mmCIF file of C-alpha atoms in Angstrom:
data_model
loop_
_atom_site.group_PDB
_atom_site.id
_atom_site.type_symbol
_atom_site.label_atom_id
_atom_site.label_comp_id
_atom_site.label_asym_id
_atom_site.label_seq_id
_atom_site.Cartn_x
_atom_site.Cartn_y
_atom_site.Cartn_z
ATOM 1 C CA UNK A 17 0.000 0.000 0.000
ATOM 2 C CA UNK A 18 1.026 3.565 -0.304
ATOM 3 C CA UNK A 19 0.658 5.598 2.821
ATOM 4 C CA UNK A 20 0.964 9.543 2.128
ATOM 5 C CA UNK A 21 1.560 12.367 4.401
ATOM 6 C CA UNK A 22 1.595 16.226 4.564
ATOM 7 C CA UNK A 23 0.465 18.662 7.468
ATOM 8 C CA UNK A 24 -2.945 19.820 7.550
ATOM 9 C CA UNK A 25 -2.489 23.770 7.444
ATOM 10 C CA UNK A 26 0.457 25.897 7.457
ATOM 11 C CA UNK A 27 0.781 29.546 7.593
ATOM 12 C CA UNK A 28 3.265 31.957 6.730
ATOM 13 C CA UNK A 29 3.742 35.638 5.689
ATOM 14 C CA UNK A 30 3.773 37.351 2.729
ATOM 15 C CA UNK A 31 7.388 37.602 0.915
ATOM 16 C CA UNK A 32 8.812 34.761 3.060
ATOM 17 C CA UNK A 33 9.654 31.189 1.933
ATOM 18 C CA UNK A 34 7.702 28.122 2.609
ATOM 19 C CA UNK A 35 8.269 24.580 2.765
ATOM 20 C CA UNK A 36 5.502 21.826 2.587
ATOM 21 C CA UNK A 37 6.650 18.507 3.482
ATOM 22 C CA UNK A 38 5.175 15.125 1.965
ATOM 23 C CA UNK A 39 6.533 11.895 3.567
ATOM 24 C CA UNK A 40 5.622 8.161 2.201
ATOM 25 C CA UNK A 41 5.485 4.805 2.552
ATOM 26 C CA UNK A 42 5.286 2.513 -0.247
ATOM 27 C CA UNK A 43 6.411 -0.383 -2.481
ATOM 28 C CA UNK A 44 7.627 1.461 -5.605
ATOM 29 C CA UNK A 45 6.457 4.833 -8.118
ATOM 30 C CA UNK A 46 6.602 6.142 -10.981
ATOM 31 C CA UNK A 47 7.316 9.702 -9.786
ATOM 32 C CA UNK A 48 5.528 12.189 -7.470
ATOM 33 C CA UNK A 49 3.576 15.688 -8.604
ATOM 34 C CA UNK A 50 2.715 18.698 -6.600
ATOM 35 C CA UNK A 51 -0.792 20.310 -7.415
ATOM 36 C CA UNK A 52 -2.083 23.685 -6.247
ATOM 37 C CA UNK A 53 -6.142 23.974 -5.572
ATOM 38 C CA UNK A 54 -7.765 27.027 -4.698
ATOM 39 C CA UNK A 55 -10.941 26.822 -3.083
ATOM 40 C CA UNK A 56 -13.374 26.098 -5.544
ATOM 41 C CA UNK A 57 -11.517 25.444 -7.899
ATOM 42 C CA UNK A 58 -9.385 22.486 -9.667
ATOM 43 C CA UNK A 59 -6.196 21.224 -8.816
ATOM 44 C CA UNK A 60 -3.625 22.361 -11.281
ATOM 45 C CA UNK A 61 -0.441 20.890 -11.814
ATOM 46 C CA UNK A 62 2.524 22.507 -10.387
ATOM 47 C CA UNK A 63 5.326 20.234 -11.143
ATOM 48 C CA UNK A 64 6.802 16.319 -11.214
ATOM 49 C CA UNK A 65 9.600 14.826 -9.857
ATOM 50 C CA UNK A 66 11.001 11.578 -10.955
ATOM 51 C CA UNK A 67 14.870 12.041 -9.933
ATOM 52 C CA UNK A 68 16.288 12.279 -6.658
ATOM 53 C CA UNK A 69 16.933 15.912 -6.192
ATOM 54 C CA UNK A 70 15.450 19.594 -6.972
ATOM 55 C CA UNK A 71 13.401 20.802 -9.708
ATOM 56 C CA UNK A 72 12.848 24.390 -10.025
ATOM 57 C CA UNK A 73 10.413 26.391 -11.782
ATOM 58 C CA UNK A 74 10.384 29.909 -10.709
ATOM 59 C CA UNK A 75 9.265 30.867 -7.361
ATOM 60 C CA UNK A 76 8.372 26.809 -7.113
ATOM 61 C CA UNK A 77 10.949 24.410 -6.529
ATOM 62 C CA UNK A 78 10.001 20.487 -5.749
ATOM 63 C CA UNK A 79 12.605 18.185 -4.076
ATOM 64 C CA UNK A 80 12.533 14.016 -3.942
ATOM 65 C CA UNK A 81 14.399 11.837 -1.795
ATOM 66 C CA UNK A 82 13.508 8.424 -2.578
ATOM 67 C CA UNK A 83 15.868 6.947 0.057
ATOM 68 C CA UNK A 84 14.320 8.635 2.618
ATOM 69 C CA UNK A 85 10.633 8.425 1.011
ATOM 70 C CA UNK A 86 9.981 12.646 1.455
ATOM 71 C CA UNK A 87 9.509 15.455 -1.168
ATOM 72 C CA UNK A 88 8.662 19.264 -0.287
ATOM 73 C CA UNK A 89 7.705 21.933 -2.228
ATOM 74 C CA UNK A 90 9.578 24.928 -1.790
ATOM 75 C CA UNK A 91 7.720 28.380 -2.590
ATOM 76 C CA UNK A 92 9.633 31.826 -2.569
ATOM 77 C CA UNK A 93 8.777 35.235 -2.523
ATOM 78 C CA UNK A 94 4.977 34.359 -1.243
ATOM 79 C CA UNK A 95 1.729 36.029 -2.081
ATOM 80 C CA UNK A 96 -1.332 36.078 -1.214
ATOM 81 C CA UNK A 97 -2.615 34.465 -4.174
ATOM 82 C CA UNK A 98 -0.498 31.719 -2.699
ATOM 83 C CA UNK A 99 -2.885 31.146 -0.387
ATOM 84 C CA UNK A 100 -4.737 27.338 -2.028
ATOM 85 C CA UNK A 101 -4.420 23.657 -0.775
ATOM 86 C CA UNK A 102 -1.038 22.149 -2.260
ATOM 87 C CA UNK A 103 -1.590 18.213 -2.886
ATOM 88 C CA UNK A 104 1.529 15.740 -2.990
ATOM 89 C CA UNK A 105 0.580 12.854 -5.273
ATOM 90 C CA UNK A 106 2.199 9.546 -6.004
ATOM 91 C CA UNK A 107 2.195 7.564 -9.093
ATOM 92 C CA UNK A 108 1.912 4.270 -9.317
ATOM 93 C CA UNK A 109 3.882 1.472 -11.714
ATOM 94 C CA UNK A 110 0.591 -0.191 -12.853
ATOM 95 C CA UNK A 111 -1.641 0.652 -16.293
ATOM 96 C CA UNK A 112 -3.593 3.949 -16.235
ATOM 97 C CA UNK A 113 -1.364 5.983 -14.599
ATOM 98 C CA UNK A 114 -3.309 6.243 -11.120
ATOM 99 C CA UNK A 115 -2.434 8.948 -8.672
ATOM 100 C CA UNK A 116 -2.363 8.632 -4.959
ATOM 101 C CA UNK A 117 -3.042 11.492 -3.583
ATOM 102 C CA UNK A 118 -2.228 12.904 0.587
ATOM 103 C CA UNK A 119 -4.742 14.932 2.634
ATOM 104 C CA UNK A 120 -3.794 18.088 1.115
ATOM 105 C CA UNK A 121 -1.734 20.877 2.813
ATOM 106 C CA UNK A 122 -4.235 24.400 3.406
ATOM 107 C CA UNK A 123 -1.258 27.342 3.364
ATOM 108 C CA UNK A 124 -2.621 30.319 3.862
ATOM 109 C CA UNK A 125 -0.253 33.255 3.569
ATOM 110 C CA UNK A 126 -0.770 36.408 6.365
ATOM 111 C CA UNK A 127 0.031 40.184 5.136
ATOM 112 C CA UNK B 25 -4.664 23.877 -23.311
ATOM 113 C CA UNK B 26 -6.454 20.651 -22.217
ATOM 114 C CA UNK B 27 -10.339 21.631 -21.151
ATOM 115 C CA UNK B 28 -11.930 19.229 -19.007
ATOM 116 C CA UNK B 29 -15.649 19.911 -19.162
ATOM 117 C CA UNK B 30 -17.956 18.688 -16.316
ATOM 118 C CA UNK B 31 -21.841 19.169 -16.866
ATOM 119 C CA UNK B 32 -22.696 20.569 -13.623
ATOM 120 C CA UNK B 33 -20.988 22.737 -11.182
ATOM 121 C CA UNK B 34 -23.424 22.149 -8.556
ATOM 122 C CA UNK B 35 -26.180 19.647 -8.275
ATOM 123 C CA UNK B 36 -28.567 17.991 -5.320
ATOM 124 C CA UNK B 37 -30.449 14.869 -5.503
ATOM 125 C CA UNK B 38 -32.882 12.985 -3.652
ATOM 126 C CA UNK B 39 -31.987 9.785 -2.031
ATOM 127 C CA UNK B 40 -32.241 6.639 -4.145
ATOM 128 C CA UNK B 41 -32.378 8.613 -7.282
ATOM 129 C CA UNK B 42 -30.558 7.279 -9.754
ATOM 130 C CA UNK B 43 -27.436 10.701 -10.863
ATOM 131 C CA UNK B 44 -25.419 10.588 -14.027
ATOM 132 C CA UNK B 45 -21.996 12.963 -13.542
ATOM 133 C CA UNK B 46 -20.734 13.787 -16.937
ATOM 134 C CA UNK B 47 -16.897 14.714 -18.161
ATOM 135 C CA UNK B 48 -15.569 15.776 -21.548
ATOM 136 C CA UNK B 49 -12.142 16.025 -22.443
ATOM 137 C CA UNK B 50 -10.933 17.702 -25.956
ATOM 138 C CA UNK B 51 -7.338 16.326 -25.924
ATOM 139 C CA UNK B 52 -7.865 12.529 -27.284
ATOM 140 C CA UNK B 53 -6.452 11.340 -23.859
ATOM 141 C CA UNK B 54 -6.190 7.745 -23.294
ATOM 142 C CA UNK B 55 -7.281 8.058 -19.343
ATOM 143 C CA UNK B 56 -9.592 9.402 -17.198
ATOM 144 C CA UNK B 57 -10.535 9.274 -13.743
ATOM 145 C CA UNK B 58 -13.452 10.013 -11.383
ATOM 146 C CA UNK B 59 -12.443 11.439 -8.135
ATOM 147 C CA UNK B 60 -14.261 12.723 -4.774
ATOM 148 C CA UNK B 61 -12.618 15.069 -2.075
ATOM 149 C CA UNK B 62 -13.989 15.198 1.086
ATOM 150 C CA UNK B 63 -12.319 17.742 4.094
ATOM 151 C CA UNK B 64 -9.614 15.676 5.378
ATOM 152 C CA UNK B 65 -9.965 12.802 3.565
ATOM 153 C CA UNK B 66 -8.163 14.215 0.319
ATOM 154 C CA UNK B 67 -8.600 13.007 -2.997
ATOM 155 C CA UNK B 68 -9.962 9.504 -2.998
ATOM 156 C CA UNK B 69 -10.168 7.515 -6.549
ATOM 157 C CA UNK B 70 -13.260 6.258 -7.528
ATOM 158 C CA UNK B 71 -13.196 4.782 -10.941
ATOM 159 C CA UNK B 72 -10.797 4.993 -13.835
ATOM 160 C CA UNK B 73 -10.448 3.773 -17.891
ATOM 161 C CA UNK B 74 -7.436 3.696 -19.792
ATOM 162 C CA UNK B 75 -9.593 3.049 -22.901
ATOM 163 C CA UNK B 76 -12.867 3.096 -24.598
ATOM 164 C CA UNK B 77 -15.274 0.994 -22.732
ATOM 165 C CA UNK B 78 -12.425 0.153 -20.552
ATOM 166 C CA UNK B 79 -13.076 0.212 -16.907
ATOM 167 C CA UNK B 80 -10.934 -0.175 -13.388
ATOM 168 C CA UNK B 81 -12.211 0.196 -9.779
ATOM 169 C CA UNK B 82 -10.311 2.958 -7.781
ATOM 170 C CA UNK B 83 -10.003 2.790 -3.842
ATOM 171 C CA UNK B 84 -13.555 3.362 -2.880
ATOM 172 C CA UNK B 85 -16.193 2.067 -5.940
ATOM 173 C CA UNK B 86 -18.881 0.276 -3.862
ATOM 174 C CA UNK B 87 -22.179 2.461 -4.882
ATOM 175 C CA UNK B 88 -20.963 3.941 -8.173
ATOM 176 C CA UNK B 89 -20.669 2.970 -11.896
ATOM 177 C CA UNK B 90 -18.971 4.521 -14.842
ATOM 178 C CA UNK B 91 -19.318 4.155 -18.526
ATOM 179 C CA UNK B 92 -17.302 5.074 -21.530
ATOM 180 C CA UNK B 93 -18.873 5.084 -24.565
ATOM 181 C CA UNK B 94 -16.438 7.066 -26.309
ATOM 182 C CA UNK B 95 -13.281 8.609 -26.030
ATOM 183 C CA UNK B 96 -13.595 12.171 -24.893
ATOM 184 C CA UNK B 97 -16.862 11.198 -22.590
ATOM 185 C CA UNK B 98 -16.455 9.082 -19.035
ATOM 186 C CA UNK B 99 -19.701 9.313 -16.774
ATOM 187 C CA UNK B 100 -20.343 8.511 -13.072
ATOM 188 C CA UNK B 101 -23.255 6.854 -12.056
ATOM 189 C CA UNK B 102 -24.686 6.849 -8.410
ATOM 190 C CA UNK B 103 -27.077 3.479 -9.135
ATOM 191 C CA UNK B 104 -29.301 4.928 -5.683
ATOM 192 C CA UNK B 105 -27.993 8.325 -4.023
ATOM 193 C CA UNK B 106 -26.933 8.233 -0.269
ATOM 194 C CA UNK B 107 -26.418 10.895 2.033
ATOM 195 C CA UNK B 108 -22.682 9.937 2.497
ATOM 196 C CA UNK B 109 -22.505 10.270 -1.298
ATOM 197 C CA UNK B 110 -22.424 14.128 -0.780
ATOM 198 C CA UNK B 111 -19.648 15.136 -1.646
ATOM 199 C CA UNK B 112 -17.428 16.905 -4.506
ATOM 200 C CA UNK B 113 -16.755 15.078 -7.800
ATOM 201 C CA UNK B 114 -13.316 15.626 -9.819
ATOM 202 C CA UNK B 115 -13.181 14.265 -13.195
ATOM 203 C CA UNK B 116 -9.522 14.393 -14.741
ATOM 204 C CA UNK B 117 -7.755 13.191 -18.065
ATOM 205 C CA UNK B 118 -4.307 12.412 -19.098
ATOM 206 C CA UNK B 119 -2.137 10.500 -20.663
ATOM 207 C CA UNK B 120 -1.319 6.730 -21.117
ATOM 208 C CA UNK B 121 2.572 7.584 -21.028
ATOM 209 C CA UNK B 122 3.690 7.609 -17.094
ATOM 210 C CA UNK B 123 4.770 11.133 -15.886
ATOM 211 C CA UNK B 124 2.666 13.457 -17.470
ATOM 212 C CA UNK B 125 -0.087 14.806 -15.488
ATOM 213 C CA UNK B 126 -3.537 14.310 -15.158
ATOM 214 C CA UNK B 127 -5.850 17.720 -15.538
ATOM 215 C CA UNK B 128 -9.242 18.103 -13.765
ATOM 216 C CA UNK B 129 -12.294 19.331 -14.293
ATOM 217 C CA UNK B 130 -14.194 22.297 -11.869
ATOM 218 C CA UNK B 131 -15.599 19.548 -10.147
ATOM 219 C CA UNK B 132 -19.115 18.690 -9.444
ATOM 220 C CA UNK B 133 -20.547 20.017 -5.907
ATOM 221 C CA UNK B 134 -23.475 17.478 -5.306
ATOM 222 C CA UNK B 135 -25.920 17.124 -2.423
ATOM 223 C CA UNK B 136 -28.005 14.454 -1.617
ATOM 224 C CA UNK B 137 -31.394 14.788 0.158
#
């Protein structure tokens, strides 16, 4: 099975850096994505990682350990329009491409 | 861009009615998926195809159905509405090749009665 998990809420400040943790047990994965959701809305993809190590796009960066089963997502330079669920996904080996998602991580970002 | 096109935003049903959820995609993908999210629970996989007529139970299918008929269309069925079947619905495309990601719908808010 694939056990996924990232904190509930976090909050930070506006023009300060942020890191959202996702931690993970499981038995092998194609890679792992980060999506962003605002309420209401759909989840939109924010990036992939398949690698060990950092990917960076802009003020979003997205790092994998696979060793130590954990990925963040890094976000610089916050704004309020920051403010949205993040969701770490994992996915799987198997036909279809199926995505495992976690709980979802609320960050709301504070003037 | 890929558009993702579910019929309603919102919706509320009776229970035991029969509901039909619909999703359209415009990008010839191979898969799609039904979702619901529910506070705390996340995103939990309902059904998914990876082709035409095609069909795979998720992590939680007992009380839904899905057909694909074609393509670009993959509808939810809820066979007799419950209460715990409120919920929001996330339909989402992609893909067959691994590592490419899967883009959603505006989801479907629906209440049952």
């Amino acid at each position: 099975g694939q056990n996924i998990d990232q904190p509930t809420e976090m909050t930070a400040t506006e023009g300060a850096i942020v890191q959202i943790n996702c931690t993970y047990q499981t038995s092998g994965f194609n890679g792992l994505f980060w999506y962003q959701q605002h309420a209401g809305e759909a989840p939109t993809f924010l990036s992939y990682n398949v690698l060990d190590g950092l990917e960076e796009k802009g003020r979003f960066s997205s790092f994998l350990s696979r060793s130590k089963g954990y990925s963040y997502l890094l976000l610089k330079e916050l704004q309020m329009k920051d403010s949205a669920s993040y969701l770490c996904a994992l996915q799987g080996n198997n036909q279809g491409g199926k995505l495992i998602f976690g709980q979802g991580t609320e960050l709301s970002v504070k003037p | 861009d890929v558009k993702v096109t579910q019929s309603s935003r919102y919706l509320v049903k009776r229970t035991g009615e029969k509901v039909f959820l619909e999703c359209v995609q415009d990008m010839d993908h191979e898969n799609m998926f039904w979702y619901r999210q529910d506070p705390g629970l996340g995103l939990r996989l309902i059904y998914f195809s990876y082709d035409v007529k095609m069909k795979e139970k998720g992590d939680i299918p007992e009380g839904y159905s899905v057909s694909r008929e074609k393509k670009e269309r993959f509808s939810l069925i809820l066979e007799s509405a419950s209460t715990n079947q409120t919920s929001m619905y996330l339909c989402a495309s992609g893909v067959a090749t691994g590592g490419q990601p899967q883009h959603f719908g505006d989801g479907t808010r629906l209440s049952i009665l």
